[in-house]
mmCIF file of C-alpha atoms and ligand atoms in Angstrom:
data_model
loop_
_atom_site.group_PDB
_atom_site.id
_atom_site.type_symbol
_atom_site.label_atom_id
_atom_site.label_comp_id
_atom_site.label_asym_id
_atom_site.label_seq_id
_atom_site.Cartn_x
_atom_site.Cartn_y
_atom_site.Cartn_z
ATOM 1 C CA MET A 78 137.889 52.213 131.472
ATOM 2 C CA ASP A 79 138.951 54.055 128.267
ATOM 3 C CA ALA A 80 142.738 55.363 128.127
ATOM 4 C CA THR A 81 141.856 59.155 126.727
ATOM 5 C CA PRO A 82 144.961 58.952 123.899
ATOM 6 C CA THR A 83 147.734 61.220 124.320
ATOM 7 C CA PRO A 84 148.048 63.083 120.989
ATOM 8 C CA ASP A 85 151.923 62.342 120.315
ATOM 9 C CA HIS A 86 153.070 65.798 118.790
ATOM 10 C CA GLY A 87 156.233 64.525 118.817
ATOM 11 C CA ALA A 88 159.134 65.738 117.194
ATOM 12 C CA ALA A 89 157.035 67.825 114.255
ATOM 13 C CA ASP A 90 155.488 69.812 117.147
ATOM 14 C CA ALA A 91 158.756 70.453 119.165
ATOM 15 C CA ALA A 92 159.768 71.821 115.539
ATOM 16 C CA ALA A 93 156.988 73.994 115.196
ATOM 17 C CA ALA A 94 157.399 75.288 118.685
ATOM 18 C CA ALA A 95 160.934 75.903 117.961
ATOM 19 C CA HIS A 96 160.289 77.850 114.744
ATOM 20 C CA LEU A 97 157.232 79.917 116.365
ATOM 21 C CA LYS A 98 159.564 80.857 119.587
ATOM 22 C CA GLU A 99 162.449 82.208 117.171
ATOM 23 C CA LEU A 100 159.880 84.476 115.097
ATOM 24 C CA THR A 101 158.598 85.760 118.432
ATOM 25 C CA LEU A 102 162.134 86.926 119.105
ATOM 26 C CA GLY A 103 162.391 87.779 115.570
ATOM 27 C CA HIS A 104 162.956 91.373 116.394
ATOM 28 C CA LEU A 105 166.113 90.540 118.362
ATOM 29 C CA TYR A 106 167.946 89.999 114.741
ATOM 30 C CA SER A 107 167.449 93.055 113.624
ATOM 31 C CA ALA A 108 168.629 94.804 116.908
ATOM 32 C CA ALA A 109 171.873 92.686 116.550
ATOM 33 C CA LEU A 110 172.123 93.959 113.284
ATOM 34 C CA ARG A 111 172.104 97.184 114.071
ATOM 35 C CA THR A 112 174.650 96.927 117.031
ATOM 36 C CA ALA A 113 176.899 95.262 114.744
ATOM 37 C CA ALA A 114 176.579 98.031 112.303
ATOM 38 C CA GLU A 115 176.986 100.554 114.939
ATOM 39 C CA LEU A 116 180.431 99.079 116.212
ATOM 40 C CA ARG A 117 181.082 98.636 113.014
ATOM 41 C CA ILE A 118 181.803 94.814 113.228
ATOM 42 C CA ALA A 119 182.525 93.716 109.684
ATOM 43 C CA ASP A 120 184.808 96.951 109.154
ATOM 44 C CA ARG A 121 187.079 95.722 111.599
ATOM 45 C CA LEU A 122 187.041 92.290 110.331
ATOM 46 C CA ALA A 123 188.139 92.884 107.047
ATOM 47 C CA ASP A 124 191.553 92.090 107.091
ATOM 48 C CA GLY A 125 191.403 88.347 109.020
ATOM 49 C CA PRO A 126 189.517 87.064 111.691
ATOM 50 C CA ARG A 127 190.002 88.391 115.023
ATOM 51 C CA THR A 128 188.333 87.507 118.770
ATOM 52 C CA ALA A 129 185.799 89.440 120.523
ATOM 53 C CA ALA A 130 188.007 90.505 122.994
ATOM 54 C CA ASP A 131 190.118 91.915 120.740
ATOM 55 C CA LEU A 132 187.174 93.695 118.792
ATOM 56 C CA ALA A 133 186.133 94.858 121.937
ATOM 57 C CA ARG A 134 188.804 96.563 122.512
ATOM 58 C CA ASP A 135 188.701 98.598 119.208
ATOM 59 C CA ALA A 136 184.833 99.402 119.184
ATOM 60 C CA GLY A 137 184.799 100.451 122.948
ATOM 61 C CA ALA A 138 182.759 97.189 123.811
ATOM 62 C CA ASP A 139 182.117 94.988 127.010
ATOM 63 C CA ALA A 140 184.084 91.780 125.460
ATOM 64 C CA SER A 141 181.650 89.061 126.915
ATOM 65 C CA ALA A 142 178.554 90.714 125.708
ATOM 66 C CA LEU A 143 180.076 91.498 122.344
ATOM 67 C CA ARG A 144 180.560 87.649 122.116
ATOM 68 C CA ARG A 145 177.395 86.619 122.839
ATOM 69 C CA LEU A 146 176.107 88.968 120.114
ATOM 70 C CA LEU A 147 178.391 87.935 117.090
ATOM 71 C CA ARG A 148 177.547 83.928 118.359
ATOM 72 C CA TYR A 149 173.954 85.025 117.918
ATOM 73 C CA LEU A 150 174.373 86.451 114.453
ATOM 74 C CA ALA A 151 176.526 83.584 113.285
ATOM 75 C CA SER A 152 173.968 81.192 114.546
ATOM 76 C CA ARG A 153 172.451 82.860 111.163
ATOM 77 C CA GLU A 154 175.584 83.098 109.034
ATOM 78 C CA VAL A 155 176.314 86.723 109.810
ATOM 79 C CA PHE A 156 180.183 86.239 110.845
ATOM 80 C CA ARG A 157 181.045 82.702 111.967
ATOM 81 C CA GLU A 158 182.913 81.699 114.524
ATOM 82 C CA ASP A 159 186.263 79.143 114.525
ATOM 83 C CA ASP A 160 187.286 76.612 117.066
ATOM 84 C CA ALA A 161 189.993 79.405 118.415
ATOM 85 C CA GLY A 162 187.256 81.803 118.975
ATOM 86 C CA ALA A 163 188.035 84.217 116.244
ATOM 87 C CA PHE A 164 185.136 85.551 114.361
ATOM 88 C CA HIS A 165 185.161 85.831 110.693
ATOM 89 C CA LEU A 166 183.278 87.596 107.543
ATOM 90 C CA THR A 167 180.977 85.658 105.802
ATOM 91 C CA PRO A 168 179.206 86.413 102.375
ATOM 92 C CA ALA A 169 176.131 87.907 104.665
ATOM 93 C CA ALA A 170 178.808 89.773 106.755
ATOM 94 C CA GLN A 171 180.553 91.362 103.947
ATOM 95 C CA PRO A 172 177.290 93.815 102.943
ATOM 96 C CA LEU A 173 177.507 94.987 106.703
ATOM 97 C CA ARG A 174 181.220 96.621 105.774
ATOM 98 C CA THR A 175 180.657 100.387 104.779
ATOM 99 C CA ASP A 176 183.404 100.390 102.332
ATOM 100 C CA VAL A 177 182.356 97.564 99.660
ATOM 101 C CA PRO A 178 180.077 98.420 96.897
ATOM 102 C CA GLY A 179 176.958 97.362 97.327
ATOM 103 C CA SER A 180 177.157 97.930 101.280
ATOM 104 C CA LEU A 181 174.012 97.721 103.015
ATOM 105 C CA HIS A 182 175.197 99.429 106.225
ATOM 106 C CA PRO A 183 172.787 102.614 105.531
ATOM 107 C CA ALA A 184 170.188 100.269 104.662
ATOM 108 C CA VAL A 185 170.982 98.575 107.931
ATOM 109 C CA MET A 186 170.764 101.672 109.685
ATOM 110 C CA MET A 187 167.305 102.921 107.714
ATOM 111 C CA PHE A 188 165.751 100.161 108.610
ATOM 112 C CA THR A 189 166.440 99.527 112.287
ATOM 113 C CA ASP A 190 166.253 103.286 112.956
ATOM 114 C CA GLU A 191 163.459 104.369 114.868
ATOM 115 C CA LEU A 192 161.231 105.389 112.222
ATOM 116 C CA PHE A 193 160.606 102.188 111.715
ATOM 117 C CA LEU A 194 161.174 100.459 114.776
ATOM 118 C CA ARG A 195 158.346 102.730 116.416
ATOM 119 C CA SER A 196 156.213 102.324 113.297
ATOM 120 C CA SER A 197 156.130 98.553 113.885
ATOM 121 C CA ALA A 198 155.565 98.689 117.712
ATOM 122 C CA GLY A 199 152.206 100.033 116.593
ATOM 123 C CA LEU A 200 151.604 97.452 113.536
ATOM 124 C CA GLY A 201 148.574 95.815 116.083
ATOM 125 C CA ASP A 202 146.635 99.538 115.958
ATOM 126 C CA THR A 203 147.822 99.572 111.764
ATOM 127 C CA VAL A 204 145.724 96.375 111.584
ATOM 128 C CA ARG A 205 143.063 96.915 113.663
ATOM 129 C CA THR A 206 142.359 100.898 111.845
ATOM 130 C CA GLY A 207 144.506 100.039 108.296
ATOM 131 C CA LYS A 208 145.956 103.457 108.954
ATOM 132 C CA PRO A 209 149.915 103.710 109.339
ATOM 133 C CA ALA A 210 151.064 103.969 112.603
ATOM 134 C CA PHE A 211 154.208 106.345 111.854
ATOM 135 C CA PRO A 212 151.950 109.657 112.262
ATOM 136 C CA ALA A 213 151.080 108.754 116.324
ATOM 137 C CA ALA A 214 154.036 108.146 117.124
ATOM 138 C CA PHE A 215 155.524 111.423 115.396
ATOM 139 C CA GLY A 216 153.017 113.692 114.994
ATOM 140 C CA ALA A 217 153.012 113.916 111.434
ATOM 141 C CA PRO A 218 152.831 111.478 107.963
ATOM 142 C CA PHE A 219 156.117 110.217 107.323
ATOM 143 C CA PHE A 220 157.816 112.441 104.622
ATOM 144 C CA GLU A 221 156.055 115.788 106.277
ATOM 145 C CA TYR A 222 157.583 114.427 109.429
ATOM 146 C CA LEU A 223 161.144 114.174 107.264
ATOM 147 C CA ALA A 224 161.389 117.570 106.113
ATOM 148 C CA THR A 225 161.553 118.658 109.435
ATOM 149 C CA ASP A 226 164.111 116.250 111.198
ATOM 150 C CA ALA A 227 167.400 116.936 108.525
ATOM 151 C CA ALA A 228 169.310 113.870 110.821
ATOM 152 C CA ALA A 229 166.107 111.112 109.582
ATOM 153 C CA ARG A 230 166.403 112.700 106.369
ATOM 154 C CA GLU A 231 169.884 111.998 106.086
ATOM 155 C CA THR A 232 168.870 108.185 107.478
ATOM 156 C CA PHE A 233 166.678 107.792 104.610
ATOM 157 C CA ASP A 234 167.554 109.192 101.700
ATOM 158 C CA THR A 235 171.275 107.278 102.356
ATOM 159 C CA GLY A 236 169.737 104.223 103.284
ATOM 160 C CA MET A 237 167.073 104.094 100.367
ATOM 161 C CA ALA A 238 169.987 104.570 97.811
ATOM 162 C CA ALA A 239 171.961 101.352 99.869
ATOM 163 C CA PHE A 240 168.445 99.114 99.438
ATOM 164 C CA SER A 241 167.577 99.707 95.916
ATOM 165 C CA GLY A 242 170.688 100.935 94.373
ATOM 166 C CA PRO A 243 172.090 97.502 94.233
ATOM 167 C CA GLY A 244 169.007 96.657 91.508
ATOM 168 C CA ASP A 245 169.423 100.021 89.481
ATOM 169 C CA ALA A 246 171.987 98.660 86.802
ATOM 170 C CA ALA A 247 170.092 95.719 86.096
ATOM 171 C CA VAL A 248 166.834 98.036 85.813
ATOM 172 C CA ALA A 249 169.009 100.283 83.091
ATOM 173 C CA ALA A 250 169.962 96.892 81.879
ATOM 174 C CA ALA A 251 166.670 95.279 81.484
ATOM 175 C CA TYR A 252 164.415 97.372 79.791
ATOM 176 C CA PRO A 253 165.072 98.282 76.356
ATOM 177 C CA PHE A 254 165.319 102.357 76.245
ATOM 178 C CA PRO A 255 165.575 103.977 73.345
ATOM 179 C CA ALA A 256 168.553 105.439 71.868
ATOM 180 C CA HIS A 257 167.224 109.139 72.328
ATOM 181 C CA GLY A 258 164.691 110.741 74.646
ATOM 182 C CA THR A 259 163.683 112.186 77.965
ATOM 183 C CA VAL A 260 163.681 110.196 81.584
ATOM 184 C CA VAL A 261 162.350 111.617 84.427
ATOM 185 C CA ASP A 262 162.891 110.070 87.864
ATOM 186 C CA VAL A 263 159.504 110.739 89.699
ATOM 187 C CA GLY A 264 160.718 110.387 93.534
ATOM 188 C CA GLY A 265 164.022 108.908 92.375
ATOM 189 C CA GLY A 266 165.539 110.196 95.614
ATOM 190 C CA ARG A 267 169.551 110.291 95.397
ATOM 191 C CA GLY A 268 169.190 109.635 92.120
ATOM 192 C CA GLY A 269 170.395 106.039 91.668
ATOM 193 C CA LEU A 270 168.330 104.215 88.952
ATOM 194 C CA LEU A 271 168.130 107.747 86.806
ATOM 195 C CA ARG A 272 172.295 107.504 86.900
ATOM 196 C CA GLU A 273 172.744 103.915 85.597
ATOM 197 C CA VAL A 274 170.004 104.414 82.981
ATOM 198 C CA LEU A 275 171.732 107.725 81.418
ATOM 199 C CA LEU A 276 175.267 105.854 81.807
ATOM 200 C CA ARG A 277 174.297 102.750 79.673
ATOM 201 C CA HIS A 278 172.059 105.240 77.089
ATOM 202 C CA PRO A 279 174.433 108.521 76.172
ATOM 203 C CA GLY A 280 171.600 109.865 74.206
ATOM 204 C CA LEU A 281 169.018 110.143 76.825
ATOM 205 C CA THR A 282 168.508 112.669 78.921
ATOM 206 C CA GLY A 283 166.980 113.335 82.900
ATOM 207 C CA VAL A 284 164.926 114.836 85.229
ATOM 208 C CA LEU A 285 165.699 113.840 88.743
ATOM 209 C CA PHE A 286 162.347 114.963 90.176
ATOM 210 C CA ASP A 287 161.781 114.860 94.250
ATOM 211 C CA GLN A 288 161.102 116.801 97.702
ATOM 212 C CA GLU A 289 163.824 119.308 97.790
ATOM 213 C CA PRO A 290 166.013 118.087 100.832
ATOM 214 C CA ALA A 291 166.171 114.808 98.962
ATOM 215 C CA LEU A 292 167.725 116.535 96.087
ATOM 216 C CA ARG A 293 171.147 117.265 97.632
ATOM 217 C CA GLU A 294 174.180 115.588 96.545
ATOM 218 C CA PRO A 295 173.022 113.417 93.360
ATOM 219 C CA LEU A 296 174.100 110.125 92.817
ATOM 220 C CA VAL A 297 173.409 111.067 89.105
ATOM 221 C CA ASP A 298 176.079 113.821 89.465
ATOM 222 C CA THR A 299 178.538 111.939 87.482
ATOM 223 C CA PRO A 300 181.321 112.281 84.718
ATOM 224 C CA GLY A 301 179.510 110.276 82.095
ATOM 225 C CA THR A 302 176.154 111.791 82.604
ATOM 226 C CA ALA A 303 177.509 115.344 82.350
ATOM 227 C CA GLY A 304 174.782 117.968 80.631
ATOM 228 C CA ARG A 305 172.543 115.676 80.511
ATOM 229 C CA TRP A 306 170.846 115.903 83.845
ATOM 230 C CA ARG A 307 168.933 117.948 85.706
ATOM 231 C CA THR A 308 167.243 118.477 89.389
ATOM 232 C CA GLN A 309 163.646 119.192 89.551
ATOM 233 C CA PRO A 310 162.068 119.855 93.172
ATOM 234 C CA GLY A 311 158.557 119.592 93.451
ATOM 235 C CA ASP A 312 155.473 117.310 94.887
ATOM 236 C CA PHE A 313 154.188 114.089 92.904
ATOM 237 C CA LEU A 314 150.615 114.316 94.038
ATOM 238 C CA ALA A 315 150.441 117.616 92.178
ATOM 239 C CA SER A 316 152.629 117.303 89.387
ATOM 240 C CA VAL A 317 155.563 116.148 87.677
ATOM 241 C CA PRO A 318 157.862 117.694 85.116
ATOM 242 C CA ASP A 319 156.374 118.465 81.390
ATOM 243 C CA GLY A 320 157.519 116.522 78.031
ATOM 244 C CA GLY A 321 159.337 113.269 79.407
ATOM 245 C CA ASP A 322 159.318 110.008 77.382
ATOM 246 C CA TYR A 323 159.812 107.951 80.280
ATOM 247 C CA TYR A 324 158.771 108.256 84.286
ATOM 248 C CA LEU A 325 160.559 105.740 86.254
ATOM 249 C CA VAL A 326 158.312 105.305 89.288
ATOM 250 C CA LYS A 327 160.719 102.969 91.566
ATOM 251 C CA HIS A 328 159.728 102.027 94.830
ATOM 252 C CA VAL A 329 157.486 104.881 95.214
ATOM 253 C CA LEU A 330 153.771 103.532 94.756
ATOM 254 C CA PRO A 331 154.218 100.700 97.869
ATOM 255 C CA ASP A 332 154.355 104.098 100.002
ATOM 256 C CA TRP A 333 150.979 105.276 99.272
ATOM 257 C CA ASP A 334 147.224 103.685 99.687
ATOM 258 C CA ASP A 335 145.309 103.930 96.294
ATOM 259 C CA ASP A 336 143.737 107.051 96.270
ATOM 260 C CA ASN A 337 147.288 108.708 96.111
ATOM 261 C CA ALA A 338 149.043 106.158 93.855
ATOM 262 C CA VAL A 339 146.614 107.135 91.417
ATOM 263 C CA ARG A 340 147.335 110.802 91.885
ATOM 264 C CA ILE A 341 150.593 109.832 91.002
ATOM 265 C CA LEU A 342 150.354 107.429 88.403
ATOM 266 C CA ALA A 343 147.994 110.354 86.668
ATOM 267 C CA SER A 344 150.461 113.028 87.731
ATOM 268 C CA CYS A 345 152.820 111.446 85.309
ATOM 269 C CA ARG A 346 150.090 110.217 82.698
ATOM 270 C CA ARG A 347 149.287 114.215 82.437
ATOM 271 C CA ALA A 348 152.735 115.068 81.847
ATOM 272 C CA MET A 349 153.826 112.943 79.599
ATOM 273 C CA ALA A 350 154.666 113.427 75.782
ATOM 274 C CA PRO A 351 152.508 111.728 73.166
ATOM 275 C CA GLY A 352 153.804 108.077 73.361
ATOM 276 C CA GLY A 353 155.075 108.390 76.766
ATOM 277 C CA ARG A 354 155.605 105.348 78.856
ATOM 278 C CA VAL A 355 155.356 104.786 82.631
ATOM 279 C CA LEU A 356 157.872 102.629 84.226
ATOM 280 C CA VAL A 357 156.599 101.193 87.669
ATOM 281 C CA VAL A 358 159.797 99.210 89.135
ATOM 282 C CA ASP A 359 159.038 97.436 92.176
ATOM 283 C CA ALA A 360 159.545 94.261 94.126
ATOM 284 C CA VAL A 361 156.187 91.994 92.741
ATOM 285 C CA PRO A 362 155.298 89.339 95.103
ATOM 286 C CA PRO A 363 154.125 86.097 93.699
ATOM 287 C CA ARG A 364 151.002 84.947 95.034
ATOM 288 C CA GLY A 365 151.046 81.884 97.516
ATOM 289 C CA ASN A 366 153.310 81.412 100.776
ATOM 290 C CA ALA A 367 156.432 81.232 99.669
ATOM 291 C CA PRO A 368 158.871 83.728 101.374
ATOM 292 C CA HIS A 369 159.648 86.806 99.605
ATOM 293 C CA PRO A 370 161.163 90.341 100.389
ATOM 294 C CA GLY A 371 158.683 92.172 98.666
ATOM 295 C CA LYS A 372 156.122 90.650 101.737
ATOM 296 C CA ALA A 373 158.271 92.301 104.645
ATOM 297 C CA VAL A 374 158.338 95.175 102.896
ATOM 298 C CA ASP A 375 154.655 95.420 101.871
ATOM 299 C CA VAL A 376 153.905 94.965 105.618
ATOM 300 C CA MET A 377 156.415 98.196 106.919
ATOM 301 C CA MET A 378 154.675 100.239 103.968
ATOM 302 C CA MET A 379 151.740 99.520 105.785
ATOM 303 C CA ALA A 380 152.760 100.259 109.435
ATOM 304 C CA ALA A 381 155.027 102.990 108.132
ATOM 305 C CA LEU A 382 153.171 105.152 105.843
ATOM 306 C CA GLY A 383 149.654 103.526 104.946
ATOM 307 C CA GLY A 384 150.865 102.347 101.266
ATOM 308 C CA LYS A 385 151.162 98.738 100.010
ATOM 309 C CA GLY A 386 152.748 96.315 97.530
ATOM 310 C CA ARG A 387 150.691 95.481 94.517
ATOM 311 C CA ASP A 388 150.537 92.337 92.313
ATOM 312 C CA PRO A 389 149.974 93.253 88.876
ATOM 313 C CA GLN A 390 145.695 92.877 89.040
ATOM 314 C CA GLU A 391 146.241 95.322 91.512
ATOM 315 C CA LEU A 392 148.393 97.678 89.787
ATOM 316 C CA ASP A 393 146.447 97.656 86.381
ATOM 317 C CA ALA A 394 143.324 98.586 88.827
ATOM 318 C CA LEU A 395 145.522 101.947 89.713
ATOM 319 C CA PHE A 396 146.424 102.183 85.752
ATOM 320 C CA ALA A 397 142.815 101.863 84.781
ATOM 321 C CA ARG A 398 141.908 105.162 87.311
ATOM 322 C CA ALA A 399 145.114 107.162 85.933
ATOM 323 C CA GLY A 400 144.102 107.023 82.633
ATOM 324 C CA LEU A 401 146.978 104.309 81.418
ATOM 325 C CA ARG A 402 146.942 100.707 80.935
ATOM 326 C CA ARG A 403 149.551 97.764 81.567
ATOM 327 C CA THR A 404 151.673 96.773 78.656
ATOM 328 C CA ARG A 405 154.507 94.180 79.645
ATOM 329 C CA ILE A 406 156.076 93.162 82.703
ATOM 330 C CA LEU A 407 159.805 92.630 82.363
ATOM 331 C CA PRO A 408 161.913 90.865 85.144
ATOM 332 C CA THR A 409 165.135 92.078 86.158
ATOM 333 C CA ASP A 410 168.738 90.047 87.780
ATOM 334 C CA GLY A 411 167.360 91.964 90.869
ATOM 335 C CA PHE A 412 164.589 91.115 93.255
ATOM 336 C CA VAL A 413 162.263 93.847 90.973
ATOM 337 C CA SER A 414 160.411 93.566 88.093
ATOM 338 C CA VAL A 415 159.476 96.619 85.108
ATOM 339 C CA VAL A 416 156.025 97.150 84.939
ATOM 340 C CA GLU A 417 155.219 99.193 81.565
ATOM 341 C CA ALA A 418 152.729 100.952 80.669
ATOM 342 C CA VAL A 419 151.044 103.695 78.183
ATOM 343 C CA ALA A 420 148.045 106.075 78.182
ATOM 344 C CA SER A 421 144.950 103.762 77.617
HETATM 345 C C1 SAM B 442 160.949 104.967 98.751
HETATM 346 S S1 SAM B 442 161.662 106.262 98.091
HETATM 347 C C2 SAM B 442 162.431 106.240 96.377
HETATM 348 C C3 SAM B 442 163.689 106.707 96.298
HETATM 349 C C4 SAM B 442 164.000 106.114 94.915
HETATM 350 N N1 SAM B 442 163.132 105.986 93.733
HETATM 351 C C5 SAM B 442 164.656 104.513 94.891
HETATM 352 O O1 SAM B 442 164.106 103.597 94.326
HETATM 353 O O2 SAM B 442 165.404 104.354 95.706
HETATM 354 C C6 SAM B 442 160.374 107.496 97.588
HETATM 355 C C7 SAM B 442 160.955 108.854 97.379
HETATM 356 O O3 SAM B 442 159.093 109.668 97.255
HETATM 357 C C8 SAM B 442 159.854 111.215 97.551
HETATM 358 N N2 SAM B 442 158.636 111.601 97.868
HETATM 359 C C9 SAM B 442 157.599 111.289 99.009
HETATM 360 N N3 SAM B 442 156.602 112.546 98.697
HETATM 361 C C10 SAM B 442 157.106 113.001 97.952
HETATM 362 C C11 SAM B 442 156.151 114.047 96.464
HETATM 363 N N4 SAM B 442 154.941 114.262 97.447
HETATM 364 N N5 SAM B 442 156.481 114.618 95.700
HETATM 365 C C12 SAM B 442 157.587 114.345 95.246
HETATM 366 N N6 SAM B 442 158.695 113.125 95.638
HETATM 367 C C13 SAM B 442 158.463 112.843 97.468
HETATM 368 C C14 SAM B 442 160.564 110.954 98.784
HETATM 369 O O4 SAM B 442 161.294 112.004 99.094
HETATM 370 C C15 SAM B 442 161.345 109.736 98.246
HETATM 371 O O5 SAM B 442 162.802 109.612 97.905
#
């Protein structure tokens, strides 16, 4: 009788199965981070290590449940538990503090908000139809919905500023802005990038352009920029402020499908002064399967907004339709690049 060989899957398959199981429960990392952020655990550890029981008393939590939550996060280097059962901050836990420069606390609260969770829950529909899941969950497209919900708008604006702000100084440093001219920050949100550009270049003036509610409390409002900027509300799908020399388009195009992305670029093309430039600032994920933060953002944009991340060739196709052509791509010290385009 033939002995049918039993495939010896062995350790490699066990590791693969463990990997898949961990990915399957991956949403729990997100939920655990949100809980730690809500309870301000990182702030409570700023002065030194503390036990879960001690933290729980302050935070109004159940001691045993909190210990299990923190042990889980510590398994991915967010917090560390010592032999005496005290939890410590780690490099990955530091940006969860609310009181540090570069705090990611608002970004954690944004990306774990129901705005994005309910969009992710509809990912299957998005992949089947190619359409964003957000409108079915919230009754309107993303930015139209934000106009009706002030709390969600605030969560989004502060979260975006925290998420994208840490790279702004690197963008301002990477691009050779001239001594004089006007920079328009298109869909600039709270204006962190415009602030960094104006602070670095005292001869430049700027316009922060976005939907009205995003323009409250702009970050560009700081002593070093006084008298050199203004805000202008409007709809970039229709037009953007005229006469600028540089149009910054940062983390905007991935929110939109190709036709609308072309409308935004064409608005810039029509408005720009002779010799003007469009600077698209985004993560440009490399080809291939290496992990890159832009790949997760791409899927999130697909589910929430119907947008997409684009590689240089895909951007070129949009530029061509908008009457622009790419001139160069400048990497920055952050995870974004600056893609420069001029009139074609
Ligand atoms: C993902 S955020 C990027 C914000 C900022 N540029 C940054 O890097 O943090 C996209 C911005 O586009 C703005 N926006 C969306 N639709 C718009 C429209 N039709 N006209 C003008 N701005 C719009 C949003 O209000 C939001 O501030």
